[in-house]
Coordinates of C-alpha atoms and ligand atoms in Angstrom, one line a residue:
M20 CA -0.1 -0.1 0.0
P21 CA 1.4 3.4 -0.9
D22 CA 1.9 5.4 1.6
R23 CA -0.5 8.8 1.3
K24 CA -0.2 10.6 4.2
P25 CA -3.5 12.5 4.6
F26 CA -3.4 16.7 3.6
V27 CA -5.6 19.0 4.1
G28 CA -5.7 22.8 3.2
G29 CA -7.6 25.5 4.4
N30 CA -9.2 27.9 1.1
W31 CA -9.9 31.4 3.1
K32 CA -10.5 32.5 -0.3
M33 CA -11.3 36.9 -0.8
N34 CA -12.2 36.5 3.3
T35 CA -11.1 37.8 6.7
N36 CA -9.1 41.1 7.6
R37 CA -5.8 41.2 9.3
T38 CA -7.6 41.1 12.7
T39 CA -9.5 38.5 11.8
G40 CA -6.9 36.1 9.5
S41 CA -4.7 36.7 12.9
D42 CA -7.1 35.4 15.5
L43 CA -7.9 32.4 12.8
A44 CA -4.4 31.6 12.4
R45 CA -3.5 31.8 15.7
G46 CA -7.2 29.6 16.7
V47 CA -5.5 26.7 13.5
T48 CA -2.1 26.6 15.0
D49 CA -3.1 25.5 19.0
G50 CA -5.7 23.3 17.5
V51 CA -2.7 21.4 15.1
L52 CA -0.2 21.5 17.4
N53 CA -0.6 17.8 18.8
I54 CA -2.0 16.1 15.8
D55 CA -0.1 13.9 14.1
G56 CA -0.5 11.7 10.9
V57 CA -2.3 15.2 8.6
D58 CA -0.1 17.9 6.7
V59 CA -2.2 20.9 7.1
A60 CA -2.1 24.3 5.2
V61 CA -3.9 27.7 5.3
F62 CA -4.3 29.8 2.5
P63 CA -5.1 33.4 3.3
P64 CA -5.0 36.0 0.5
F65 CA -2.0 37.7 -0.4
P66 CA -2.1 40.7 1.4
Y67 CA -1.8 38.9 4.4
L68 CA 1.3 36.3 3.9
L69 CA 3.8 37.7 5.6
T70 CA 1.7 38.1 8.8
I71 CA 0.4 35.1 8.8
R72 CA 3.9 33.5 8.1
A73 CA 5.1 35.1 11.3
I74 CA 2.3 33.8 13.2
L75 CA 3.2 30.7 12.3
R76 CA 7.0 30.3 12.3
D77 CA 6.6 32.3 15.8
R78 CA 4.0 29.5 17.2
G79 CA 7.1 26.8 15.4
S80 CA 4.2 25.3 13.5
S81 CA 4.4 23.1 10.5
I82 CA 1.5 24.0 9.1
R83 CA 2.4 25.1 5.7
L84 CA 1.9 28.7 4.2
G85 CA -0.2 28.6 0.8
A86 CA -1.2 30.9 -1.9
Q87 CA -4.3 30.9 -3.4
N88 CA -3.2 32.0 -7.1
I89 CA 0.3 32.3 -9.4
Y90 CA 1.5 34.2 -12.4
Q91 CA 2.8 32.1 -15.0
S92 CA 5.1 33.7 -16.0
A93 CA 9.1 34.4 -13.6
E94 CA 9.4 38.6 -14.0
G95 CA 8.4 41.4 -16.0
A96 CA 5.5 43.7 -17.0
F97 CA 2.3 42.1 -15.6
T98 CA 0.3 44.4 -13.9
G99 CA -1.4 43.0 -10.5
E100 CA -0.1 40.1 -10.9
V101 CA 2.3 38.0 -8.1
S102 CA 5.0 36.0 -9.2
A103 CA 6.7 32.1 -7.9
N104 CA 9.3 33.9 -6.8
M105 CA 7.4 36.9 -4.4
L106 CA 5.7 33.7 -3.1
K107 CA 9.0 32.0 -1.7
D108 CA 10.0 34.9 -0.7
C109 CA 7.1 35.5 1.4
G110 CA 7.7 31.6 2.3
V111 CA 4.9 29.9 0.9
Q112 CA 5.5 26.4 0.2
V113 CA 2.4 25.5 -1.6
V114 CA 0.1 27.1 -4.4
L115 CA -3.5 26.6 -5.7
C116 CA -3.5 26.1 -9.4
G117 CA -6.9 26.4 -11.5
H118 CA -9.0 26.7 -8.6
S119 CA -12.5 26.5 -9.6
E120 CA -13.6 30.0 -8.8
R121 CA -10.7 31.3 -10.5
R122 CA -11.8 28.5 -14.0
H123 CA -15.5 29.8 -13.8
V124 CA -15.2 33.5 -12.3
I125 CA -11.8 34.8 -13.9
G126 CA -12.0 32.6 -16.9
E127 CA -9.0 30.1 -16.6
K128 CA -8.8 27.7 -19.0
D129 CA -7.2 24.1 -19.1
E130 CA -3.9 25.5 -20.8
L131 CA -3.1 28.3 -18.8
V132 CA -3.4 26.6 -15.5
N133 CA -1.0 23.8 -16.8
K134 CA 1.5 27.0 -17.2
K135 CA 0.8 27.7 -13.7
V136 CA 1.6 24.0 -12.6
R137 CA 4.7 24.2 -14.3
Q138 CA 5.9 27.2 -13.4
T139 CA 4.8 26.5 -9.4
L140 CA 6.9 23.5 -9.6
E141 CA 9.3 24.2 -11.7
S142 CA 10.4 27.1 -8.4
G143 CA 10.1 24.1 -6.7
V144 CA 7.0 24.6 -4.6
E145 CA 3.8 22.6 -4.6
A146 CA 1.3 22.9 -6.5
I147 CA -2.3 21.7 -6.3
L148 CA -4.1 21.2 -9.4
C149 CA -7.5 21.4 -8.8
V150 CA -10.2 19.8 -11.0
G151 CA -13.7 19.6 -11.3
E152 CA -17.4 19.3 -13.5
T153 CA -19.9 21.6 -13.3
L154 CA -23.5 21.0 -12.2
D155 CA -24.3 20.5 -16.3
E156 CA -21.3 18.5 -17.1
R157 CA -22.8 16.1 -14.3
L158 CA -26.2 16.0 -15.2
A159 CA -24.8 15.5 -19.0
G160 CA -22.9 12.2 -17.4
H161 CA -19.7 14.1 -18.5
Q162 CA -17.4 14.4 -15.1
D163 CA -15.2 11.8 -16.3
I164 CA -14.2 13.2 -19.7
V165 CA -14.1 16.5 -17.8
N166 CA -11.9 15.3 -14.5
A167 CA -9.7 13.4 -17.0
R168 CA -9.1 16.5 -19.8
Q169 CA -8.2 19.0 -16.8
V170 CA -5.7 16.0 -15.2
R171 CA -4.2 15.5 -19.1
T172 CA -3.9 19.0 -19.9
G173 CA -3.3 20.8 -16.6
L174 CA 0.1 18.0 -16.1
A175 CA 1.0 18.3 -19.9
E176 CA 5.0 18.1 -19.7
I177 CA 5.1 18.1 -16.6
P178 CA 8.1 15.3 -15.7
G179 CA 7.4 12.4 -13.5
S180 CA 9.9 13.5 -11.7
W181 CA 7.9 16.6 -10.2
L182 CA 5.1 15.0 -8.9
E183 CA 6.0 14.0 -5.5
R184 CA 5.1 17.7 -5.2
L185 CA 2.1 17.5 -6.8
I186 CA -1.8 17.0 -4.9
V187 CA -4.7 17.1 -6.8
A188 CA -7.9 18.2 -5.5
Y189 CA -11.0 17.5 -7.0
E190 CA -13.9 19.8 -6.5
P191 CA -16.8 19.7 -8.5
V192 CA -18.3 22.8 -8.9
W193 CA -21.8 22.0 -8.0
A194 CA -20.9 21.3 -3.9
I195 CA -18.6 24.2 -3.5
G196 CA -20.2 27.2 -1.5
T197 CA -23.7 25.5 -1.8
G198 CA -23.6 23.2 0.9
K199 CA -24.3 20.2 -1.1
T200 CA -21.3 17.9 -0.8
A201 CA -20.4 14.8 -3.0
T202 CA -21.5 11.4 -1.2
P203 CA -18.3 9.4 0.3
Q204 CA -19.2 7.1 -2.9
D205 CA -19.1 10.1 -5.2
A206 CA -15.5 11.2 -4.7
Q207 CA -14.5 7.9 -4.7
D208 CA -15.3 6.8 -7.8
A209 CA -14.1 10.7 -9.3
H210 CA -10.5 10.2 -7.2
K211 CA -10.4 7.0 -8.7
Q212 CA -10.9 7.7 -12.1
I213 CA -8.5 10.7 -11.4
R214 CA -6.2 8.6 -10.2
T215 CA -6.4 6.4 -13.7
Q216 CA -6.0 8.7 -15.4
L217 CA -2.7 9.9 -13.6
A218 CA -1.4 6.1 -14.0
K219 CA -2.1 6.7 -18.1
Q220 CA 0.7 9.4 -18.4
Y221 CA 3.2 8.6 -15.3
G222 CA 2.2 5.1 -14.6
P223 CA 0.4 3.1 -11.5
D224 CA 3.6 3.5 -8.9
A225 CA 3.5 6.6 -9.7
A226 CA -0.2 7.7 -9.6
N227 CA -0.8 5.4 -6.3
R228 CA 2.0 7.8 -4.8
V229 CA 0.0 11.0 -5.5
R230 CA -2.5 12.8 -3.1
I231 CA -5.7 13.1 -4.2
I232 CA -8.1 15.3 -1.9
Y233 CA -11.3 16.5 -2.3
G234 CA -13.2 19.9 -1.9
G235 CA -16.9 20.7 -1.9
S236 CA -18.7 21.7 1.1
V237 CA -16.5 19.7 3.8
K238 CA -18.2 20.3 6.9
P239 CA -17.1 18.8 10.6
D240 CA -20.0 16.0 10.3
V241 CA -19.1 14.9 6.9
A242 CA -15.9 15.5 6.9
A243 CA -14.7 11.6 8.6
D244 CA -16.9 9.4 6.6
I245 CA -15.6 11.2 2.9
F246 CA -12.0 11.0 4.0
A247 CA -12.6 6.8 5.0
M248 CA -12.5 6.3 1.5
P249 CA -9.7 4.4 0.1
D250 CA -9.1 7.1 -3.2
V251 CA -9.9 10.2 -0.7
D252 CA -6.2 11.5 1.0
G253 CA -7.8 14.7 2.7
G254 CA -9.5 17.6 2.1
L255 CA -9.9 21.1 0.7
I256 CA -11.6 22.9 2.8
G257 CA -13.2 26.5 2.3
G258 CA -16.0 28.1 4.8
A259 CA -15.8 25.6 7.3
S260 CA -11.7 27.1 7.6
L261 CA -12.6 30.0 7.9
N262 CA -13.7 28.5 11.8
A263 CA -10.7 27.3 13.7
A264 CA -12.8 24.9 15.1
D265 CA -14.6 23.3 12.9
F266 CA -11.5 23.6 10.5
V267 CA -9.5 21.7 13.5
T268 CA -12.0 19.1 14.1
I269 CA -12.0 18.4 9.9
C270 CA -8.0 18.1 10.3
K271 CA -8.6 15.3 13.6
A272 CA -10.8 13.3 11.2
A273 CA -7.9 13.6 8.6
A274 CA -5.2 12.5 11.0
T275 CA -7.3 9.3 12.0
S276 CA -9.1 8.1 8.7
G277 CA -6.8 4.7 9.0
R278 CA -3.9 6.1 7.4
S279 CA -1.4 6.4 5.8
K280 CA -2.9 4.6 2.8
Ligands
LIG14 P1 -16.7 25.2 0.4 O1 -16.1 23.9 1.7 O2 -17.1 26.8 0.5 O3 -18.2 24.6 -0.3 O4 -15.6 25.7 -0.6 C1 -14.6 24.6 -1.5 C2 -13.8 24.9 -2.1 O5 -13.7 25.9 -3.1 C3 -11.9 24.9 -1.3 O6 -11.7 25.2 -2.4

């Protein structure tokens, strides 16, 4: 059985301010202090990265600092954008690429997401490639085709040697911020199919080592059932990550989910 340590990320999206974000970071840091068996990351908004980094550092926390987005070029005349080196300079260790809100609100396409994944991994930082179907795509029965395409294109020209810094997040768009969670079996089916796509590209051994995490209205009461599924290796949490106690409960559920798988 491959050794896949669960990973739980708190995607704060465009929420918090300097005070509430700091309080949240302190609450999460203290709450997960004695929890082993799970990698935890928080993804604050860009302006608060250094503030949150200082809090994590002061408390000697192993929580990873994450960024919600990256620009695909290294530097230059790209007003308003943020590069890999800037993120690294701020202590960022992991970057979200192709989150559904960036795909569907901002309009990012698979090819652009691929450039962002490449830029992130090339710079030595961990990348979370987010994939997932819309409600219309699911109702049409196209979820497997969509997820396979997003994985295949998102990882184009990514060498297998970079995969140890890659996580895939399955986030069905219809379950994000809606209170609707995929059933554990729906999540398992999608994760298994994503792993099959990874195996096509990189072989079964490499595919078995990649963590695939679930995101979409994960709350404390459903987390354990979802994380118990064999191909679900943790979660990417939106709304519930804004409450320290809820997020810590979800981290505990991942840590006790019978892993490493
Ligand atoms: P919610 O947990 O609020 O549905 O958000 C999920 C998500 O988009 C995490 O990246």
